[in-house]
């Protein structure tokens, strides 16, 4: 590492782009950290290898060919100073916003940022004014006790229907707020255009839509509920929420921080739903960012991700001037731009078997209020088109052959295609599933515990069309149902468990073992690759911090036989 750091310092000291009086910069940074808990730094691009190392300590925000912009809390800033490189301190996005004003426009003009109390009142009013199609819920609470609010919009809002579920959320970075107002306006649009606009009506009738306009209220209202002028990227604990989720590569705590209240609440909420598709909104650029962020390799549905991302950007370009046309014509693969770990996009796509993108709406983190109406006009058609994509691909239900009213939570796999948890699952209520796919012909296998697998070949998919495929699985009465029928024994201790559980497996023969943790919706939330073991006792300590409290199935596949025990996570 030392020779890399030396090269990095030489690059910065000879490049001539960023040379600043470092004593003054450091003094300024420390004062800002004392007041705000975070500081924004700019420095020359050190190259991908060093940038990946730096991202473990500071939150990379924007990268171009020459410079990097990043946020640091106190610990991250001290780590950064160890590199002894030239940098400068940038103003926070809301520094020049007036904190008190007379003559506020009405909040429902959608051309002002609401106070926190106004936001809360707006969300309540949506439900009160549209009780048949809108339900207000609370995902959880922030570190400082502000509610994380979400609305569900549907034609039968109190029912769980056999429909795809969709989720929009904005501003998990508290100083990226254009999407906050736009999501409030989208809620209003869907509710008031129902029965008037055919696209809005179709979506409300056919999709269970969930919208969370503000995922980091403590960051947005850092200086108090009355103003967003002091908005911070981090939450009240100085943690970047979009680096705080379990990661497919870096594990349950990629940032070295405990899961924050906002993260835990969001994970619990999303695990309790069955979202087929989602997006989270940011600011600071104009681009649709698609998975993966953590891996250089591509998602199995990379062609589909590029297709829907281009549709979003192309639509925005068609209704704007010089907007969202950088990168690859408005889209980018996350890793190709710059790699992060702990992002919600990869968490949702990998661990929840969903399909999520991160959409950067504006080069201004806090869109000037005078430009909010323009930003809406650039994007609202893209919001609608993006949501509509959840209606396409292959949809259907999985039930029992002998009782078609009995839903079967099944794994739906594309043969020779799926990888890295890209398969999807049918739900346990209706057996409904939605497999979003780019146009082509596919072979699908449906498998569930206690049933014979069923494969359907040659299923044709067309873009902007829905292929219906209902499946009735036949029970396998001879299937091994537990450890008593196999020469293996599995025990879990402690159970119920909090931070960890010890798994003990007794093998009487050599075996190949793979571990799966399955939630009550039938989704795999953790898995390991098959590994060979000899006769004897295998002991494994399993960290459970990434799991929300609840019931799970610990499933071991041992030489093709399934061992299952229930685990209670406290």
Coordinates of C-alpha atoms in Angstrom, one line a residue:
X1 CA 0.0 0.0 0.0
X2 CA 2.9 2.4 0.8
X3 CA 4.1 2.6 -2.8
X4 CA 0.6 3.2 -4.0
X5 CA 0.2 6.1 -1.6
X6 CA 3.5 7.6 -2.6
X7 CA 2.5 7.5 -6.2
X8 CA -0.8 9.1 -5.3
X9 CA 0.8 11.9 -3.4
X10 CA 3.2 12.5 -6.3
X11 CA 0.4 12.7 -8.8
X12 CA -1.4 15.3 -6.7
X13 CA 1.6 17.4 -6.0
X14 CA 2.7 17.5 -9.6
X15 CA -0.6 17.6 -11.4
X16 CA -1.1 21.2 -10.8
X17 CA -4.9 21.2 -10.7
X18 CA -5.7 21.2 -7.0
X19 CA -3.1 22.9 -4.9
X20 CA -4.5 24.6 -1.8
X21 CA -3.2 26.0 1.5
X22 CA -3.8 22.8 3.5
X23 CA -3.5 24.3 7.0
X24 CA -6.4 26.7 6.3
X25 CA -8.4 23.9 4.6
X26 CA -8.0 21.6 7.5
X27 CA -8.9 24.3 10.0
X28 CA -12.0 25.1 8.0
X29 CA -12.9 21.4 7.7
X30 CA -12.7 20.8 11.4
X31 CA -14.9 23.8 12.1
X32 CA -17.5 22.4 9.7
X33 CA -17.3 18.9 11.1
X34 CA -17.9 20.4 14.6
X35 CA -21.0 22.1 13.4
X36 CA -22.5 19.7 10.8
X37 CA -20.9 16.3 11.4
X38 CA -19.7 16.0 7.8
X39 CA -17.5 17.9 5.4
X40 CA -17.3 17.9 1.6
X41 CA -13.9 17.4 0.0
X42 CA -12.6 17.7 -3.6
X43 CA -9.3 16.3 -4.8
X44 CA -7.7 14.9 -7.9
X45 CA -8.8 11.5 -9.2
X46 CA -6.2 9.0 -7.7
X47 CA -7.1 6.1 -10.1
X48 CA -9.5 3.2 -9.5
X49 CA -7.4 1.2 -7.1
X50 CA -6.8 4.0 -4.7
X51 CA -10.4 5.3 -5.1
X52 CA -11.7 1.9 -4.0
X53 CA -9.5 2.0 -0.9
X54 CA -10.6 5.5 -0.1
X55 CA -14.3 4.5 -0.4
X56 CA -14.0 2.4 2.7
X57 CA -13.5 5.6 4.8
X58 CA -15.2 8.4 3.0
X59 CA -18.4 8.6 0.9
X60 CA -17.5 9.1 -2.7
X61 CA -20.2 11.4 -4.2
X62 CA -19.0 12.3 -7.7
X63 CA -16.2 11.2 -10.0
X64 CA -15.1 12.5 -13.3
X65 CA -11.8 12.1 -15.3
X66 CA -9.8 14.6 -13.2
X67 CA -11.5 15.1 -9.8
X68 CA -13.4 13.4 -7.0
X69 CA -15.9 14.9 -4.7
X70 CA -16.5 13.0 -1.4
X71 CA -18.2 13.4 2.0
X72 CA -16.4 12.6 5.3
X73 CA -17.4 12.4 8.9
X74 CA -14.8 13.0 11.6
X75 CA -13.3 9.5 11.4
X76 CA -13.2 9.5 7.7
X77 CA -11.6 12.9 7.5
X78 CA -8.8 11.8 9.9
X79 CA -8.2 8.8 7.7
X80 CA -8.1 11.0 4.6
X81 CA -5.6 13.4 6.2
X82 CA -3.2 10.4 6.7
X83 CA -2.7 10.5 2.9
X84 CA -1.3 14.0 3.1
X85 CA -2.8 15.0 -0.3
X86 CA -3.9 18.4 -1.6
X87 CA -7.7 19.0 -1.3
X88 CA -10.2 21.7 -0.8
X89 CA -13.3 22.1 1.2
X90 CA -16.6 22.7 -0.6
X91 CA -19.7 24.5 0.6
X92 CA -22.7 22.4 1.5
X93 CA -25.6 22.5 -1.0
X94 CA -28.0 24.5 1.1
X95 CA -25.5 27.1 2.4
X96 CA -27.0 30.0 0.4
X97 CA -30.7 29.0 1.0
X98 CA -32.5 31.6 3.1
X99 CA -33.6 30.1 6.4
X100 CA -36.7 32.3 6.8
X101 CA -38.9 33.9 4.1
X102 CA -42.1 35.7 3.9
X103 CA -44.7 35.0 1.3
X104 CA -44.2 31.3 0.9
X105 CA -46.0 29.8 -2.1
X106 CA -48.5 27.1 -1.1
X107 CA -46.8 23.8 -0.7
X108 CA -49.1 22.2 -3.2
X109 CA -47.8 24.5 -5.9
X110 CA -44.9 22.0 -5.8
X111 CA -42.4 24.9 -6.2
X112 CA -41.2 25.0 -2.6
X113 CA -39.6 22.6 -0.1
X114 CA -42.0 21.9 2.7
X115 CA -41.2 22.1 6.4
X116 CA -41.2 18.7 8.1
X117 CA -44.6 19.5 9.6
X118 CA -46.0 20.4 6.2
X119 CA -44.6 17.2 4.8
X120 CA -46.3 15.2 7.5
X121 CA -49.6 17.0 6.9
X122 CA -49.4 16.5 3.1
X123 CA -49.0 12.7 3.6
X124 CA -51.9 12.6 6.0
X125 CA -54.0 14.7 3.5
X126 CA -53.3 12.2 0.7
X127 CA -55.0 9.5 2.6
X128 CA -57.8 11.6 4.0
X129 CA -58.7 13.0 0.5
X130 CA -58.4 9.6 -1.3
X131 CA -59.2 6.9 1.3
X132 CA -60.2 4.3 -1.2
X133 CA -56.9 4.5 -3.2
X134 CA -54.3 5.8 -0.7
X135 CA -53.1 4.4 2.6
X136 CA -50.5 6.1 4.8
X137 CA -48.0 3.9 6.6
X138 CA -44.9 4.4 8.7
X139 CA -41.8 2.4 7.7
X140 CA -40.1 3.2 11.0
X141 CA -38.4 6.1 12.7
X142 CA -35.1 8.0 12.2
X143 CA -32.4 8.3 14.7
X144 CA -34.0 11.6 16.0
X145 CA -37.5 10.2 16.0
X146 CA -38.9 11.5 12.7
X147 CA -41.3 9.2 10.9
X148 CA -40.2 7.5 7.7
X149 CA -43.5 7.8 5.8
X150 CA -44.8 5.8 2.9
X151 CA -48.0 5.7 1.0
X152 CA -49.6 2.8 -0.8
X153 CA -51.6 3.6 -3.9
X154 CA -53.9 1.0 -5.4
X155 CA -57.5 0.6 -6.6
X156 CA -58.1 -1.7 -3.6
X157 CA -55.7 -0.2 -1.2
X158 CA -56.6 -2.3 1.9
X159 CA -56.1 -5.6 0.0
X160 CA -53.1 -7.6 -1.0
X161 CA -53.9 -8.4 -4.6
X162 CA -52.3 -10.7 -7.1
X163 CA -50.4 -7.8 -8.7
X164 CA -46.8 -6.7 -9.0
X165 CA -45.6 -4.4 -6.2
X166 CA -43.5 -1.4 -7.1
X167 CA -41.5 1.0 -4.9
X168 CA -40.2 4.6 -5.3
X169 CA -38.1 6.2 -2.6
X170 CA -36.1 9.4 -2.6
X171 CA -33.5 11.4 -0.7
X172 CA -31.7 8.8 1.4
X173 CA -28.9 11.3 1.0
X174 CA -30.5 14.1 3.0
X175 CA -29.0 16.9 0.9
X176 CA -30.3 15.5 -2.5
X177 CA -33.8 16.8 -2.4
X178 CA -35.2 17.5 -5.9
X179 CA -36.7 14.0 -5.8
X180 CA -38.4 14.7 -2.4
X181 CA -40.7 17.3 -3.9
X182 CA -41.2 15.3 -7.2
X183 CA -42.3 12.2 -5.3
X184 CA -44.9 14.2 -3.4
X185 CA -46.1 15.6 -6.7
X186 CA -46.2 12.1 -8.2
X187 CA -48.4 10.9 -5.4
X188 CA -50.7 13.8 -6.0
X189 CA -50.7 13.2 -9.8
X190 CA -51.5 9.5 -9.5
X191 CA -54.4 10.1 -7.1
X192 CA -55.9 13.1 -8.9
X193 CA -55.4 11.8 -12.4
X194 CA -57.1 8.4 -11.6
X195 CA -60.0 8.0 -14.0
X196 CA -58.8 10.9 -16.1
X197 CA -55.3 9.9 -17.4
X198 CA -55.4 6.4 -18.9
X199 CA -51.7 5.6 -18.0
X200 CA -52.2 6.7 -14.4
X201 CA -55.5 4.8 -14.1
X202 CA -53.9 1.6 -15.6
X203 CA -51.1 1.7 -13.1
X204 CA -53.3 2.3 -10.0
X205 CA -55.6 -0.5 -11.2
X206 CA -52.8 -3.0 -12.0
X207 CA -49.9 -2.3 -9.6
X208 CA -49.6 -2.0 -5.9
X209 CA -47.5 1.3 -5.8
X210 CA -45.6 2.4 -2.7
X211 CA -43.8 5.8 -2.5
X212 CA -41.5 7.0 0.2
X213 CA -40.6 10.7 -0.6
X214 CA -38.0 11.2 2.2
X215 CA -35.8 8.3 3.4
X216 CA -33.5 10.5 5.5
X217 CA -35.5 13.2 7.3
X218 CA -32.8 13.9 9.9
X219 CA -30.4 14.7 7.1
X220 CA -32.9 16.9 5.2
X221 CA -33.9 18.8 8.4
X222 CA -30.5 18.9 10.1
X223 CA -31.0 22.5 11.2
X224 CA -34.5 22.0 12.4
X225 CA -38.0 21.1 11.0
X226 CA -38.5 24.5 9.5
X227 CA -35.7 24.5 6.9
X228 CA -33.7 22.3 4.5
X229 CA -30.9 25.0 4.3
X230 CA -28.6 23.0 6.5
X231 CA -29.3 19.6 4.9
X232 CA -26.6 16.9 5.3
X233 CA -25.9 13.8 3.2
X234 CA -25.5 11.6 6.3
X235 CA -28.0 10.8 9.0
X236 CA -27.9 12.2 12.5
X237 CA -25.2 9.7 13.4
X238 CA -22.9 10.8 10.6
X239 CA -23.5 7.7 8.5
X240 CA -24.1 7.5 4.8
X241 CA -27.3 5.4 4.6
X242 CA -26.5 4.4 1.0
X243 CA -23.3 2.6 2.2
X244 CA -25.0 1.0 5.2
X245 CA -26.9 -2.0 3.7
X246 CA -25.6 -5.6 3.5
X247 CA -23.5 -6.1 0.4
X248 CA -23.1 -9.2 -1.8
X249 CA -19.3 -8.8 -1.7
X250 CA -18.4 -6.8 1.4
X251 CA -20.8 -8.6 3.8
X252 CA -23.5 -7.4 6.3
X253 CA -21.6 -4.3 7.5
X254 CA -19.6 -3.0 4.5
X255 CA -19.0 0.5 6.0
X256 CA -17.9 -0.9 9.4
X257 CA -21.0 0.8 11.0
X258 CA -24.0 -0.7 12.8
X259 CA -27.1 -0.7 10.8
X260 CA -28.8 2.7 11.3
X261 CA -32.4 3.0 12.5
X262 CA -33.3 4.2 9.0
X263 CA -31.5 1.2 7.3
X264 CA -33.1 -1.3 9.7
X265 CA -36.5 0.1 9.2
X266 CA -36.1 0.1 5.4
X267 CA -34.8 -3.5 5.3
X268 CA -37.7 -4.7 7.5
X269 CA -40.2 -2.9 5.4
X270 CA -38.9 -4.2 2.1
X271 CA -38.5 -7.8 3.4
X272 CA -42.1 -7.7 4.4
X273 CA -43.2 -6.8 0.8
X274 CA -42.7 -8.5 -2.5
X275 CA -41.3 -5.7 -4.7
X276 CA -40.7 -6.8 -8.3
X277 CA -39.2 -3.4 -9.2
X278 CA -38.0 -0.2 -7.5
X279 CA -35.9 2.9 -7.8
X280 CA -34.3 5.3 -5.4
X281 CA -33.7 9.0 -6.4
X282 CA -30.6 11.1 -5.8
X283 CA -29.1 14.4 -7.0
X284 CA -25.7 15.7 -8.1
X285 CA -25.8 14.2 -11.6
X286 CA -28.3 13.4 -14.3
X287 CA -28.1 9.7 -15.1
X288 CA -29.8 6.4 -14.5
X289 CA -27.4 4.1 -12.6
X290 CA -28.1 0.3 -12.9
X291 CA -26.5 -2.7 -11.1
X292 CA -24.1 -3.7 -10.1
X293 CA -22.3 -1.1 -8.0
X294 CA -20.2 -3.6 -6.1
X295 CA -19.2 -6.0 -8.9
X296 CA -17.6 -5.5 -12.3
X297 CA -19.5 -8.4 -13.6
X298 CA -22.9 -7.8 -15.1
X299 CA -26.4 -8.8 -13.8
X300 CA -28.1 -11.6 -15.7
X301 CA -30.7 -9.1 -16.8
X302 CA -28.1 -6.5 -17.9
X303 CA -29.8 -6.1 -21.4
X304 CA -33.1 -5.5 -19.7
X305 CA -31.6 -3.0 -17.2
X306 CA -30.0 -1.1 -20.1
X307 CA -33.3 -1.1 -22.0
X308 CA -35.4 0.3 -19.1
X309 CA -32.7 2.8 -18.2
X310 CA -32.5 4.1 -21.8
X311 CA -36.3 4.4 -21.9
X312 CA -36.2 6.6 -18.8
X313 CA -33.4 8.8 -20.1
X314 CA -34.7 9.0 -23.7
X315 CA -38.2 10.1 -22.5
X316 CA -36.6 12.7 -20.2
X317 CA -34.5 14.0 -23.1
X318 CA -37.5 14.2 -25.4
X319 CA -39.2 16.6 -23.0
X320 CA -36.3 18.8 -22.0
X321 CA -33.3 20.7 -23.3
X322 CA -29.8 19.5 -22.7
X323 CA -30.9 17.2 -19.9
X324 CA -29.7 13.7 -18.9
X325 CA -27.6 13.2 -22.0
X326 CA -24.1 12.5 -20.5
X327 CA -22.5 9.1 -19.8
X328 CA -23.8 6.5 -22.2
X329 CA -26.7 8.6 -23.5
X330 CA -28.1 9.1 -20.0
X331 CA -27.3 5.8 -18.3
X332 CA -24.4 4.1 -16.6
X333 CA -23.5 0.8 -15.1
X334 CA -22.7 1.6 -11.4
X335 CA -19.3 -0.1 -11.2
X336 CA -18.2 1.5 -14.5
X337 CA -18.9 4.9 -13.0
X338 CA -17.3 4.2 -9.6
X339 CA -17.7 1.3 -7.3
X340 CA -19.4 1.4 -3.9
X341 CA -20.4 -1.2 -1.3
X342 CA -23.4 -1.2 1.0
X343 CA -25.8 0.5 -1.5
X344 CA -29.5 -0.1 -1.4
X345 CA -29.6 -0.8 -5.1
X346 CA -27.4 -3.9 -4.8
X347 CA -29.0 -5.0 -1.5
X348 CA -32.5 -5.0 -3.1
X349 CA -31.4 -6.6 -6.3
X350 CA -29.3 -9.3 -4.7
X351 CA -30.8 -10.2 -1.3
X352 CA -34.4 -9.4 -2.1
X353 CA -34.4 -10.7 -5.7
X354 CA -35.8 -7.4 -6.9
X355 CA -34.8 -5.1 -9.7
X356 CA -33.7 -1.6 -8.6
X357 CA -31.9 1.4 -10.1
X358 CA -30.5 4.6 -8.6
X359 CA -31.6 7.7 -10.6
X360 CA -29.7 11.0 -10.3
X361 CA -32.2 13.7 -11.2
X362 CA -30.3 16.9 -11.2
X363 CA -26.7 18.2 -11.2
X364 CA -27.9 20.5 -8.4
X365 CA -28.3 18.5 -5.2
X366 CA -30.9 20.8 -3.9
X367 CA -32.8 21.9 -7.0
X368 CA -33.5 25.6 -6.8
X369 CA -37.2 26.1 -6.0
X370 CA -37.8 28.1 -9.2
X371 CA -36.6 25.0 -11.2
X372 CA -38.7 22.3 -9.4
X373 CA -41.6 22.7 -11.9
X374 CA -39.2 22.3 -14.8
X375 CA -37.6 19.3 -13.2
X376 CA -41.0 17.7 -12.9
X377 CA -41.9 18.4 -16.5
X378 CA -38.6 16.8 -17.6
X379 CA -39.2 13.6 -15.5
X380 CA -42.9 12.8 -14.8
X381 CA -43.4 10.9 -18.0
X382 CA -40.3 8.8 -17.3
X383 CA -41.7 8.1 -13.8
X384 CA -44.8 6.7 -15.3
X385 CA -43.0 4.7 -18.1
X386 CA -40.6 3.2 -15.6
X387 CA -43.4 2.0 -13.3
X388 CA -45.2 0.5 -16.3
X389 CA -42.3 -1.8 -17.0
X390 CA -43.3 -3.9 -13.9
X391 CA -46.4 -4.9 -15.9
X392 CA -44.3 -6.6 -18.7
X393 CA -42.3 -9.8 -18.9
X394 CA -43.7 -13.1 -17.6
X395 CA -46.5 -13.0 -14.9
X396 CA -48.4 -15.8 -13.4
X397 CA -49.4 -17.7 -10.3
X398 CA -48.0 -20.9 -8.8
X399 CA -50.5 -23.2 -7.0
X400 CA -51.0 -26.8 -6.0
X401 CA -52.2 -29.1 -8.8
X402 CA -54.8 -30.7 -6.5
X403 CA -56.0 -27.4 -5.0
X404 CA -55.6 -24.4 -7.2
X405 CA -56.7 -22.1 -4.4
X406 CA -53.5 -23.0 -2.5
X407 CA -50.6 -20.7 -3.3
X408 CA -47.2 -22.2 -3.4
X409 CA -44.1 -20.1 -2.7
X410 CA -41.8 -21.3 -5.4
X411 CA -38.5 -20.4 -6.9
X412 CA -38.7 -19.3 -10.6
X413 CA -35.5 -19.8 -12.5
X414 CA -34.5 -19.1 -16.1
X415 CA -32.6 -22.2 -17.2
X416 CA -29.1 -21.5 -18.2
X417 CA -29.5 -17.8 -17.6
X418 CA -30.0 -16.8 -14.0
X419 CA -27.0 -16.2 -11.8
X420 CA -26.1 -14.2 -8.6
X421 CA -29.6 -14.4 -7.1
X422 CA -31.4 -13.2 -10.2
X423 CA -34.1 -15.8 -9.9
X424 CA -37.5 -14.6 -8.4
X425 CA -40.0 -16.1 -6.1
X426 CA -43.8 -16.4 -6.1
X427 CA -45.5 -15.0 -3.0
X428 CA -47.2 -17.0 -0.3
X429 CA -50.5 -15.2 -0.5
X430 CA -51.6 -15.7 -4.1
X431 CA -48.6 -17.6 -5.5
X432 CA -48.1 -14.5 -7.8
X433 CA -44.8 -13.9 -9.5
X434 CA -43.4 -11.4 -12.0
X435 CA -40.3 -12.2 -14.0
X436 CA -39.2 -9.0 -15.8
X437 CA -37.2 -9.9 -18.9
X438 CA -35.9 -8.4 -22.1
X439 CA -37.5 -9.7 -25.3
X440 CA -36.5 -13.3 -26.2
X441 CA -37.4 -17.0 -25.7
X442 CA -36.8 -18.6 -22.3
X443 CA -37.1 -21.9 -20.5
X444 CA -38.4 -21.6 -16.9
X445 CA -38.2 -24.0 -14.0
X446 CA -40.5 -23.8 -11.0
X447 CA -39.4 -25.5 -7.9
X448 CA -40.7 -25.6 -4.3
X449 CA -40.1 -27.8 -1.2
X450 CA -42.3 -30.9 -1.3
X451 CA -43.3 -30.6 -5.0
X452 CA -41.9 -31.9 -8.2
X453 CA -40.0 -29.4 -10.3
X454 CA -41.8 -28.2 -13.5
X455 CA -40.0 -26.8 -16.5
X456 CA -41.7 -25.0 -19.3
X457 CA -39.7 -24.4 -22.5
X458 CA -39.9 -21.9 -25.3
X459 CA -41.7 -19.1 -23.4
X460 CA -41.7 -16.0 -25.7
X461 CA -41.3 -12.6 -24.2
X462 CA -41.8 -9.3 -26.1
X463 CA -41.0 -5.8 -24.9
X464 CA -44.1 -3.9 -23.7
X465 CA -46.1 -7.1 -23.6
X466 CA -47.2 -9.4 -20.8
X467 CA -46.8 -13.2 -21.1
X468 CA -49.1 -15.1 -18.8
X469 CA -47.8 -18.4 -17.4
X470 CA -49.7 -20.1 -14.5
X471 CA -48.2 -23.2 -13.0
X472 CA -49.8 -26.0 -11.0
X473 CA -47.1 -28.0 -9.1
X474 CA -47.7 -31.7 -8.2
X475 CA -46.9 -32.7 -4.6
X476 CA -43.9 -35.1 -4.1
X477 CA -45.1 -37.3 -1.3
X478 CA -41.8 -39.2 -1.3
X479 CA -39.7 -36.1 -0.8
X480 CA -37.3 -36.0 2.1
X481 CA -38.9 -33.6 4.6
X482 CA -36.5 -33.5 7.5
X483 CA -33.2 -34.7 9.1
X484 CA -34.8 -37.8 10.5
X485 CA -35.0 -39.3 7.0
X486 CA -31.4 -38.7 6.2
X487 CA -28.0 -39.8 7.6
X488 CA -27.3 -36.2 8.8
X489 CA -28.3 -34.2 11.8
X490 CA -28.6 -30.4 12.0
X491 CA -28.8 -28.3 15.3
X492 CA -28.9 -24.6 15.8
X493 CA -27.9 -22.8 19.1
X494 CA -28.9 -20.4 20.5
X495 CA -32.4 -20.4 19.0
X496 CA -34.0 -17.9 19.3
X497 CA -30.8 -15.9 18.5
X498 CA -29.7 -12.3 18.3
X499 CA -26.3 -11.5 16.8
X500 CA -25.2 -15.0 15.8
X501 CA -26.2 -18.6 15.7
X502 CA -24.0 -21.7 15.8
X503 CA -24.9 -24.4 13.3
X504 CA -23.7 -28.0 13.9
X505 CA -24.0 -30.6 11.2
X506 CA -23.2 -34.3 11.9
X507 CA -22.2 -36.1 8.7
X508 CA -22.1 -39.9 8.6
X509 CA -20.9 -39.9 5.0
X510 CA -18.9 -37.5 2.8
X511 CA -21.2 -34.8 1.6
X512 CA -21.5 -31.6 -0.5
X513 CA -23.2 -29.0 1.6
X514 CA -24.9 -25.7 0.6
X515 CA -26.6 -23.3 3.0
X516 CA -29.7 -21.2 2.4
X517 CA -31.6 -18.8 4.7
X518 CA -35.2 -18.4 3.5
X519 CA -37.7 -15.9 4.8
X520 CA -41.4 -16.5 5.2
X521 CA -42.2 -15.2 1.7
X522 CA -40.1 -18.0 0.3
X523 CA -37.2 -15.7 -0.7
X524 CA -33.5 -16.7 -0.2
X525 CA -31.9 -13.9 1.8
X526 CA -28.5 -15.6 2.2
X527 CA -26.8 -18.5 0.6
X528 CA -23.4 -20.1 0.2
X529 CA -21.8 -22.1 -2.7
X530 CA -21.7 -25.9 -2.3
X531 CA -18.7 -27.1 -0.4
X532 CA -17.4 -30.7 0.1
X533 CA -16.9 -32.1 3.6
X534 CA -15.7 -35.4 5.1
X535 CA -17.3 -37.6 7.7
X536 CA -17.6 -35.9 11.1
X537 CA -18.9 -32.7 12.7
X538 CA -19.1 -29.4 10.9
X539 CA -19.5 -26.3 13.1
X540 CA -20.3 -22.9 11.6
X541 CA -20.9 -19.5 13.4
X542 CA -23.5 -17.6 11.4
X543 CA -23.7 -13.8 11.8
X544 CA -27.3 -12.6 11.9
X545 CA -27.0 -8.8 12.1
X546 CA -28.2 -8.5 8.5
X547 CA -31.5 -10.3 9.3
X548 CA -34.5 -8.4 10.6
X549 CA -36.3 -9.9 13.6
X550 CA -38.6 -12.7 12.6
X551 CA -38.8 -16.3 11.6
X552 CA -36.6 -17.9 9.0
X553 CA -35.9 -21.4 7.6
X554 CA -32.3 -22.6 7.7
X555 CA -32.0 -25.0 4.8
X556 CA -29.0 -27.2 4.2
X557 CA -28.8 -29.0 0.9
X558 CA -26.7 -32.1 1.7
X559 CA -26.0 -34.5 -1.2
X560 CA -29.2 -33.3 -2.8
X561 CA -31.3 -33.9 0.4
X562 CA -32.8 -31.0 2.3
X563 CA -32.4 -30.4 6.0
X564 CA -34.5 -27.7 7.5
X565 CA -34.8 -26.1 10.9
X566 CA -36.7 -23.0 11.9
X567 CA -34.6 -20.1 13.3
X568 CA -36.1 -17.2 15.3
X569 CA -34.1 -14.0 15.0
X570 CA -34.7 -11.7 18.0

